[in-house]
CSV table of C-alpha atoms in Angstrom, one decimal:
chain,number,residue,atom,x,y,z
L,141,UNK,CA,58.6,305.5,124.4
L,142,UNK,CA,60.1,306.9,121.3
L,143,UNK,CA,58.3,308.6,118.4
L,144,UNK,CA,58.7,305.5,116.2
L,145,UNK,CA,56.3,303.5,118.4
L,146,UNK,CA,52.6,303.0,118.4
L,147,UNK,CA,50.3,301.5,121.0
L,148,UNK,CA,48.5,298.2,120.6
L,149,UNK,CA,45.4,297.9,122.8
L,150,UNK,CA,44.5,294.4,124.0
L,151,UNK,CA,41.9,294.8,126.6
L,152,UNK,CA,40.3,297.0,129.3
L,153,UNK,CA,40.1,295.8,132.9
L,154,UNK,CA,39.1,297.4,136.2
L,155,UNK,CA,41.4,300.0,137.5
L,156,UNK,CA,41.2,298.4,141.0
L,157,UNK,CA,42.5,295.1,139.6
L,158,UNK,CA,46.0,294.0,140.1
L,159,UNK,CA,47.8,296.8,138.2
L,160,UNK,CA,51.0,295.0,137.5
L,161,UNK,CA,51.0,294.0,133.8
L,162,UNK,CA,50.4,290.3,132.9
L,163,UNK,CA,53.6,288.4,132.4
L,164,UNK,CA,53.1,287.6,128.7
L,165,UNK,CA,54.6,289.0,125.5
L,166,UNK,CA,52.5,290.8,123.0
L,167,UNK,CA,52.0,290.7,119.3
L,168,UNK,CA,55.5,292.2,118.6
L,169,UNK,CA,57.2,290.2,121.3
L,170,UNK,CA,57.0,293.3,123.5
L,171,UNK,CA,56.5,293.6,127.2
L,172,UNK,CA,52.9,294.2,128.0
L,173,UNK,CA,52.1,297.4,130.0
L,174,UNK,CA,49.1,298.8,131.8
L,175,UNK,CA,47.7,302.3,131.8
L,176,UNK,CA,45.3,303.1,134.6
L,177,UNK,CA,42.9,306.0,134.2
L,178,UNK,CA,40.3,306.4,137.0
L,179,UNK,CA,38.3,303.2,137.5
L,180,UNK,CA,39.7,301.6,134.3
L,181,UNK,CA,43.0,300.0,133.3
L,182,UNK,CA,44.1,299.4,129.7
L,183,UNK,CA,46.4,296.5,128.8
L,184,UNK,CA,48.7,297.8,126.0
L,185,UNK,CA,52.0,297.1,124.3
L,186,UNK,CA,54.3,299.5,122.4
L,187,UNK,CA,55.1,298.2,118.9
L,188,UNK,CA,57.2,299.5,116.1
L,189,UNK,CA,55.2,302.1,114.2
L,190,UNK,CA,56.9,301.2,110.9
L,191,UNK,CA,55.8,297.6,111.3
L,192,UNK,CA,52.3,298.4,112.5
L,193,UNK,CA,51.4,301.5,110.5
L,194,UNK,CA,48.0,301.4,108.8
L,195,UNK,CA,49.4,300.5,105.3
L,196,UNK,CA,51.8,297.9,106.5
L,197,UNK,CA,49.2,296.4,108.8
L,198,UNK,CA,46.7,296.0,106.0
L,199,UNK,CA,49.4,294.0,104.2
L,200,UNK,CA,50.1,291.9,107.3
L,201,UNK,CA,46.5,291.1,107.7
L,202,UNK,CA,46.6,289.5,104.3
L,203,UNK,CA,49.3,287.2,105.4
L,204,UNK,CA,47.8,284.1,107.1
L,205,UNK,CA,50.9,283.3,109.1
L,206,UNK,CA,51.1,286.8,110.4
L,207,UNK,CA,47.4,286.9,111.2
L,208,UNK,CA,47.5,283.6,113.0
L,209,UNK,CA,50.5,284.6,115.1
L,210,UNK,CA,49.0,288.0,115.9
L,211,UNK,CA,45.7,286.5,116.8
L,212,UNK,CA,47.3,284.0,119.2
L,213,UNK,CA,49.5,286.6,120.8
L,214,UNK,CA,46.6,289.0,121.2
L,215,UNK,CA,44.5,286.2,122.7
L,216,UNK,CA,47.3,285.2,125.1
L,217,UNK,CA,47.5,288.7,126.5
L,218,UNK,CA,43.7,289.0,126.8
L,219,UNK,CA,43.5,285.5,128.4
L,220,UNK,CA,46.2,286.4,130.9
L,221,UNK,CA,44.3,289.6,131.8
L,222,UNK,CA,41.1,287.6,132.0
L,223,UNK,CA,42.7,285.2,134.4
L,224,UNK,CA,43.1,288.0,136.9
L,225,UNK,CA,39.6,289.6,136.8
L,226,UNK,CA,36.9,290.9,134.5
L,227,UNK,CA,38.1,291.9,131.1
L,228,UNK,CA,36.7,293.6,128.0
L,229,UNK,CA,38.6,292.2,125.1
L,230,UNK,CA,39.4,294.7,122.3
L,231,UNK,CA,39.2,293.7,118.7
L,232,UNK,CA,42.4,292.7,116.9
L,233,UNK,CA,44.5,295.5,115.4
L,234,UNK,CA,43.3,298.5,117.4
L,235,UNK,CA,46.2,300.9,117.6
L,236,UNK,CA,46.9,304.4,119.0
L,237,UNK,CA,49.6,306.8,118.3
L,238,UNK,CA,50.4,307.3,122.0
L,239,UNK,CA,49.4,306.4,125.5
L,240,UNK,CA,47.4,309.6,125.7
L,241,UNK,CA,45.1,308.4,123.0
L,242,UNK,CA,44.3,305.3,125.1
L,243,UNK,CA,43.8,307.4,128.2
L,244,UNK,CA,41.4,309.6,126.3
L,245,UNK,CA,39.4,306.6,125.2
L,246,UNK,CA,39.2,305.3,128.8
L,247,UNK,CA,38.0,308.8,129.9
L,248,UNK,CA,35.6,309.2,127.0
L,249,UNK,CA,33.9,305.8,127.2
L,250,UNK,CA,34.2,305.2,130.9
L,251,UNK,CA,30.5,304.4,131.3
L,252,UNK,CA,30.5,302.0,128.3
L,253,UNK,CA,33.5,300.1,129.6
L,254,UNK,CA,32.2,300.0,133.2
L,255,UNK,CA,28.9,298.5,132.1
L,256,UNK,CA,30.6,296.1,129.8
L,257,UNK,CA,32.8,295.0,132.7
L,258,UNK,CA,29.9,294.6,135.0
L,259,UNK,CA,28.1,292.4,132.5
L,260,UNK,CA,31.0,289.9,132.3
L,261,UNK,CA,32.0,289.9,135.9
L,262,UNK,CA,31.9,286.4,137.3
L,263,UNK,CA,31.1,285.0,133.9
L,264,UNK,CA,33.0,283.3,131.1
L,265,UNK,CA,32.3,282.7,127.5
L,266,UNK,CA,31.8,279.1,126.3
L,267,UNK,CA,31.6,278.1,122.7
L,268,UNK,CA,29.2,275.4,121.5
L,269,UNK,CA,29.4,274.0,118.0
L,270,UNK,CA,26.9,271.4,116.8
L,271,UNK,CA,27.5,269.2,113.7
L,272,UNK,CA,25.3,266.6,112.1
L,273,UNK,CA,26.4,263.9,109.8
L,274,UNK,CA,24.1,264.4,106.8
L,275,UNK,CA,24.0,260.7,105.8
L,276,UNK,CA,23.0,259.4,109.2
L,277,UNK,CA,20.5,262.2,109.5
L,278,UNK,CA,18.9,261.3,106.1
L,279,UNK,CA,18.8,257.7,107.2
L,280,UNK,CA,17.1,258.5,110.5
L,281,UNK,CA,14.4,260.4,108.7
L,282,UNK,CA,12.0,258.2,106.9
L,283,UNK,CA,12.1,258.6,103.1
L,284,UNK,CA,8.9,256.9,102.0
L,285,UNK,CA,9.1,258.3,98.4
L,286,UNK,CA,12.4,256.6,97.9
L,287,UNK,CA,11.0,253.3,98.9
L,288,UNK,CA,8.0,253.4,96.6
L,289,UNK,CA,9.7,254.5,93.4
L,290,UNK,CA,7.9,252.5,90.7
L,291,UNK,CA,10.2,250.5,88.5
L,292,UNK,CA,7.7,249.2,85.9
L,293,UNK,CA,5.5,251.0,83.4
L,294,UNK,CA,6.7,254.6,83.9
L,295,UNK,CA,10.1,253.8,82.4
L,296,UNK,CA,13.6,254.2,83.4
L,297,UNK,CA,13.8,258.0,82.8
L,298,UNK,CA,10.8,258.6,85.0
L,299,UNK,CA,12.1,256.3,87.7
L,300,UNK,CA,15.3,258.2,87.6
L,301,UNK,CA,13.6,261.5,88.0
L,302,UNK,CA,11.5,260.2,90.9
L,303,UNK,CA,14.6,258.8,92.6
L,304,UNK,CA,16.3,262.1,92.1
L,305,UNK,CA,13.3,264.0,93.4
L,306,UNK,CA,13.1,261.7,96.5
L,307,UNK,CA,16.8,262.3,97.1
L,308,UNK,CA,16.4,266.1,96.9
L,309,UNK,CA,13.3,265.9,99.2
L,310,UNK,CA,15.3,263.8,101.7
L,311,UNK,CA,18.1,266.3,101.6
L,312,UNK,CA,15.7,269.2,102.2
L,313,UNK,CA,14.0,267.4,105.1
L,314,UNK,CA,17.5,266.7,106.5
L,315,UNK,CA,18.3,270.3,106.3
L,316,UNK,CA,15.1,271.4,108.0
L,317,UNK,CA,15.6,268.8,110.7
L,318,UNK,CA,19.1,270.0,111.3
L,319,UNK,CA,17.8,273.6,111.6
L,320,UNK,CA,15.2,272.4,114.1
L,321,UNK,CA,17.9,270.6,116.1
L,322,UNK,CA,20.0,273.7,116.2
L,323,UNK,CA,17.1,275.8,117.5
L,324,UNK,CA,16.3,273.3,120.1
L,325,UNK,CA,19.9,273.0,121.3
L,326,UNK,CA,20.1,276.8,121.5
L,327,UNK,CA,16.7,277.0,123.3
L,328,UNK,CA,17.9,274.5,125.9
L,329,UNK,CA,21.2,276.2,126.6
L,330,UNK,CA,19.9,279.7,126.8
L,331,UNK,CA,18.2,279.5,130.2
L,332,UNK,CA,21.6,278.5,131.7
L,333,UNK,CA,23.4,281.6,130.5
L,334,UNK,CA,23.4,285.3,131.0
L,335,UNK,CA,23.7,286.1,127.3
L,336,UNK,CA,24.2,284.3,124.0
L,337,UNK,CA,25.5,285.1,120.6
L,338,UNK,CA,25.2,283.2,117.3
L,339,UNK,CA,28.3,283.2,115.1
L,340,UNK,CA,28.0,282.3,111.4
L,341,UNK,CA,28.6,278.6,110.7
L,342,UNK,CA,32.3,277.9,109.9
L,343,UNK,CA,33.2,276.8,106.5
L,344,UNK,CA,33.6,273.0,106.3
L,345,UNK,CA,36.9,273.6,104.3
L,346,UNK,CA,38.3,275.3,107.4
L,347,UNK,CA,37.0,272.9,110.0
L,348,UNK,CA,38.1,270.0,107.9
L,349,UNK,CA,34.8,268.3,108.7
L,350,UNK,CA,32.4,267.1,106.1
L,351,UNK,CA,29.6,267.2,108.7
L,352,UNK,CA,27.2,270.2,108.5
L,353,UNK,CA,27.8,272.7,111.2
L,354,UNK,CA,24.3,273.6,112.4
L,355,UNK,CA,25.2,275.8,115.3
L,356,UNK,CA,28.2,278.0,116.2
L,357,UNK,CA,27.2,279.8,119.3
L,358,UNK,CA,28.8,281.6,122.3
L,359,UNK,CA,27.2,281.6,125.7
L,360,UNK,CA,28.1,283.9,128.6
L,361,UNK,CA,27.8,281.7,131.7
L,362,UNK,CA,27.9,282.5,135.4
L,363,UNK,CA,30.8,280.7,137.1
L,364,UNK,CA,28.4,279.0,139.5
L,365,UNK,CA,26.5,277.6,136.5
L,366,UNK,CA,29.5,276.2,134.7
L,367,UNK,CA,28.9,272.7,135.9
L,368,UNK,CA,25.2,272.5,134.9
L,369,UNK,CA,26.0,274.1,131.6
L,370,UNK,CA,28.7,271.5,130.8
L,371,UNK,CA,26.4,268.7,131.9
L,372,UNK,CA,23.7,269.9,129.6
L,373,UNK,CA,26.2,270.1,126.7
L,374,UNK,CA,27.3,266.5,127.4
L,375,UNK,CA,23.7,265.5,127.5
L,376,UNK,CA,23.0,267.1,124.2
L,377,UNK,CA,25.8,265.2,122.6
L,378,UNK,CA,23.9,262.0,123.2
L,379,UNK,CA,20.5,263.6,122.2
L,380,UNK,CA,20.3,262.4,118.6
L,381,UNK,CA,22.1,259.9,116.5
L,382,UNK,CA,24.4,261.6,114.0
L,383,UNK,CA,24.6,264.8,116.2
L,384,UNK,CA,27.9,265.9,117.6
L,385,UNK,CA,28.1,268.8,120.1
L,386,UNK,CA,31.5,270.4,120.8
L,387,UNK,CA,32.4,272.7,123.7
L,388,UNK,CA,35.2,275.2,123.6
L,389,UNK,CA,36.4,277.5,126.3
L,390,UNK,CA,36.5,279.1,128.7
L,391,UNK,CA,37.1,282.1,126.5
L,392,UNK,CA,37.6,285.7,127.5
L,393,UNK,CA,34.2,287.3,126.7
L,394,UNK,CA,35.1,288.3,123.1
L,395,UNK,CA,31.6,287.6,121.8
L,396,UNK,CA,30.0,289.8,124.5
L,397,UNK,CA,32.1,293.0,124.1
L,398,UNK,CA,30.6,294.1,120.9
L,399,UNK,CA,30.3,297.6,119.5
L,400,UNK,CA,27.4,299.8,120.5
L,401,UNK,CA,24.5,299.7,118.1
L,402,UNK,CA,25.5,296.3,116.8
L,403,UNK,CA,23.4,293.3,117.6
L,404,UNK,CA,25.2,291.6,120.4
L,405,UNK,CA,22.8,288.7,120.6
L,406,UNK,CA,20.4,288.2,123.4
L,407,UNK,CA,20.7,289.2,127.0
L,408,UNK,CA,18.9,287.0,129.4
L,409,UNK,CA,17.7,287.8,132.8
P,247,UNK,CA,38.8,282.1,137.1
P,248,UNK,CA,42.0,280.1,137.5
P,249,UNK,CA,45.1,280.9,135.6
P,250,UNK,CA,45.4,277.4,134.3
P,251,UNK,CA,42.4,276.6,132.1
P,252,UNK,CA,42.5,279.9,130.2
P,253,UNK,CA,46.2,279.7,129.6
P,254,UNK,CA,46.4,276.1,128.7
P,255,UNK,CA,43.3,275.7,126.6
P,256,UNK,CA,43.9,274.4,123.1
P,257,UNK,CA,42.4,276.8,120.6
P,258,UNK,CA,41.6,276.2,117.0
P,259,UNK,CA,42.5,279.1,114.7
P,260,UNK,CA,39.1,279.2,113.2
P,261,UNK,CA,37.4,279.5,116.6
P,262,UNK,CA,39.9,282.2,117.6
P,263,UNK,CA,39.4,284.3,114.5
P,264,UNK,CA,35.6,284.1,115.0
P,265,UNK,CA,36.3,285.9,118.2
P,266,UNK,CA,39.3,288.3,117.7
P,267,UNK,CA,38.0,289.5,114.3
P,268,UNK,CA,34.3,289.5,114.9
P,269,UNK,CA,34.2,290.0,118.6
P,270,UNK,CA,35.9,292.3,121.0
P,271,UNK,CA,35.0,295.9,121.6
P,272,UNK,CA,35.5,298.2,118.6
P,273,UNK,CA,37.0,301.5,119.5
P,274,UNK,CA,38.2,304.3,117.2
P,275,UNK,CA,41.9,304.4,117.7
P,276,UNK,CA,43.8,307.2,116.0
P,277,UNK,CA,45.8,304.7,114.0
P,278,UNK,CA,43.1,302.0,114.0
P,279,UNK,CA,42.7,300.3,110.7
P,280,UNK,CA,39.7,301.7,108.9
P,281,UNK,CA,38.9,298.2,107.8
P,282,UNK,CA,35.3,297.4,108.4
P,283,UNK,CA,34.8,294.4,110.7
P,284,UNK,CA,33.2,292.3,108.1
P,285,UNK,CA,36.0,292.9,105.7
P,286,UNK,CA,38.6,291.7,108.2
P,287,UNK,CA,36.6,288.5,108.6
P,288,UNK,CA,36.3,288.1,104.9
P,289,UNK,CA,40.0,288.6,104.4
P,290,UNK,CA,40.8,286.0,107.0
P,291,UNK,CA,38.3,283.6,105.5
P,292,UNK,CA,39.8,284.0,102.1
P,293,UNK,CA,43.3,283.6,103.4
P,294,UNK,CA,42.3,280.5,105.3
P,295,UNK,CA,40.6,279.0,102.3
P,296,UNK,CA,43.5,279.7,100.0
P,297,UNK,CA,45.7,277.9,102.5
P,298,UNK,CA,43.7,274.8,102.5
P,299,UNK,CA,45.1,272.7,99.7
P,300,UNK,CA,42.6,270.0,99.5
P,301,UNK,CA,39.3,271.8,98.8
P,302,UNK,CA,36.3,269.7,99.5
P,303,UNK,CA,32.9,270.6,98.2
P,304,UNK,CA,31.1,272.9,100.5
P,305,UNK,CA,28.0,271.6,102.0
P,306,UNK,CA,24.7,273.3,101.2
P,307,UNK,CA,24.1,273.7,104.9
P,308,UNK,CA,27.2,275.9,105.3
P,309,UNK,CA,25.9,278.2,102.5
P,310,UNK,CA,22.4,278.2,103.8
P,311,UNK,CA,23.3,278.7,107.4
P,312,UNK,CA,25.5,281.8,107.3
P,313,UNK,CA,22.7,283.8,108.9
P,314,UNK,CA,23.9,285.0,112.2
P,315,UNK,CA,20.7,284.2,114.1
P,316,UNK,CA,19.2,280.8,114.3
P,317,UNK,CA,15.7,281.8,115.1
């Protein structure tokens, strides 16, 4: 490695895992390497320091095409490592000036990484997103006020106000019903998983869906519970009219390798 | 875990960014960007939004439900 290179860290795996590097290219099209230090192995790639220095990188991250490409490449390496054994994914854009820095990290946080690896062993992350169609939800909720709007003596202005109020009330009850559904879905899925984490709802402009996203959750599921988990998700899709439940995954356990002190969500069992 | 499903799974960019920018272990690299996690997510959100040409009106649910915990 020359002085003009910097080290991109993708993931940490067990040192006793297959120590040959995964056969994928990294974020800079580089060959991926592994560094083993005691019981841990880091999956890394050497990238051009000029293209990945802090200043340049900050600019890259402002470029959507670059970000999308880097995110997909990073994920491809993490997924390839995850296909071979337990993996702790590392957040995008974590760079070291040399392999020694990575080795030092593996030594210094050996216990953290080992317990994180133990927590994800034999498990995979599944994403569950729930959407409701606001119109069909409002229809399914009775809106008695709207039906009894007086049309006579109170005058057109007053009728308009009452209709408007009824519409607002219907929208509010739709929102609270949607929140209720989200909680119930989450409560039913939780017993089938080892841990869960709730992500913020995605912006409808990004999902391209007009429907309300009422749940954007990640569940860490034991491999032998995958089938019941999937069956329950399918069942929930049919649970209510206007409700759509989407399953994504399996993911490497990104949502369950969170920094210490942060709120990783809930651990079950 | 088989090689196939993970390698072949179709992944939406939004779902992926939820994970690679807000998930994954955070370690202090020597060169690591000192960009706070939340900022990275906001940058990507802003970028994504600006790339969406046809902006539709945001639903009130999306605004109301940005809290990370449902309960």
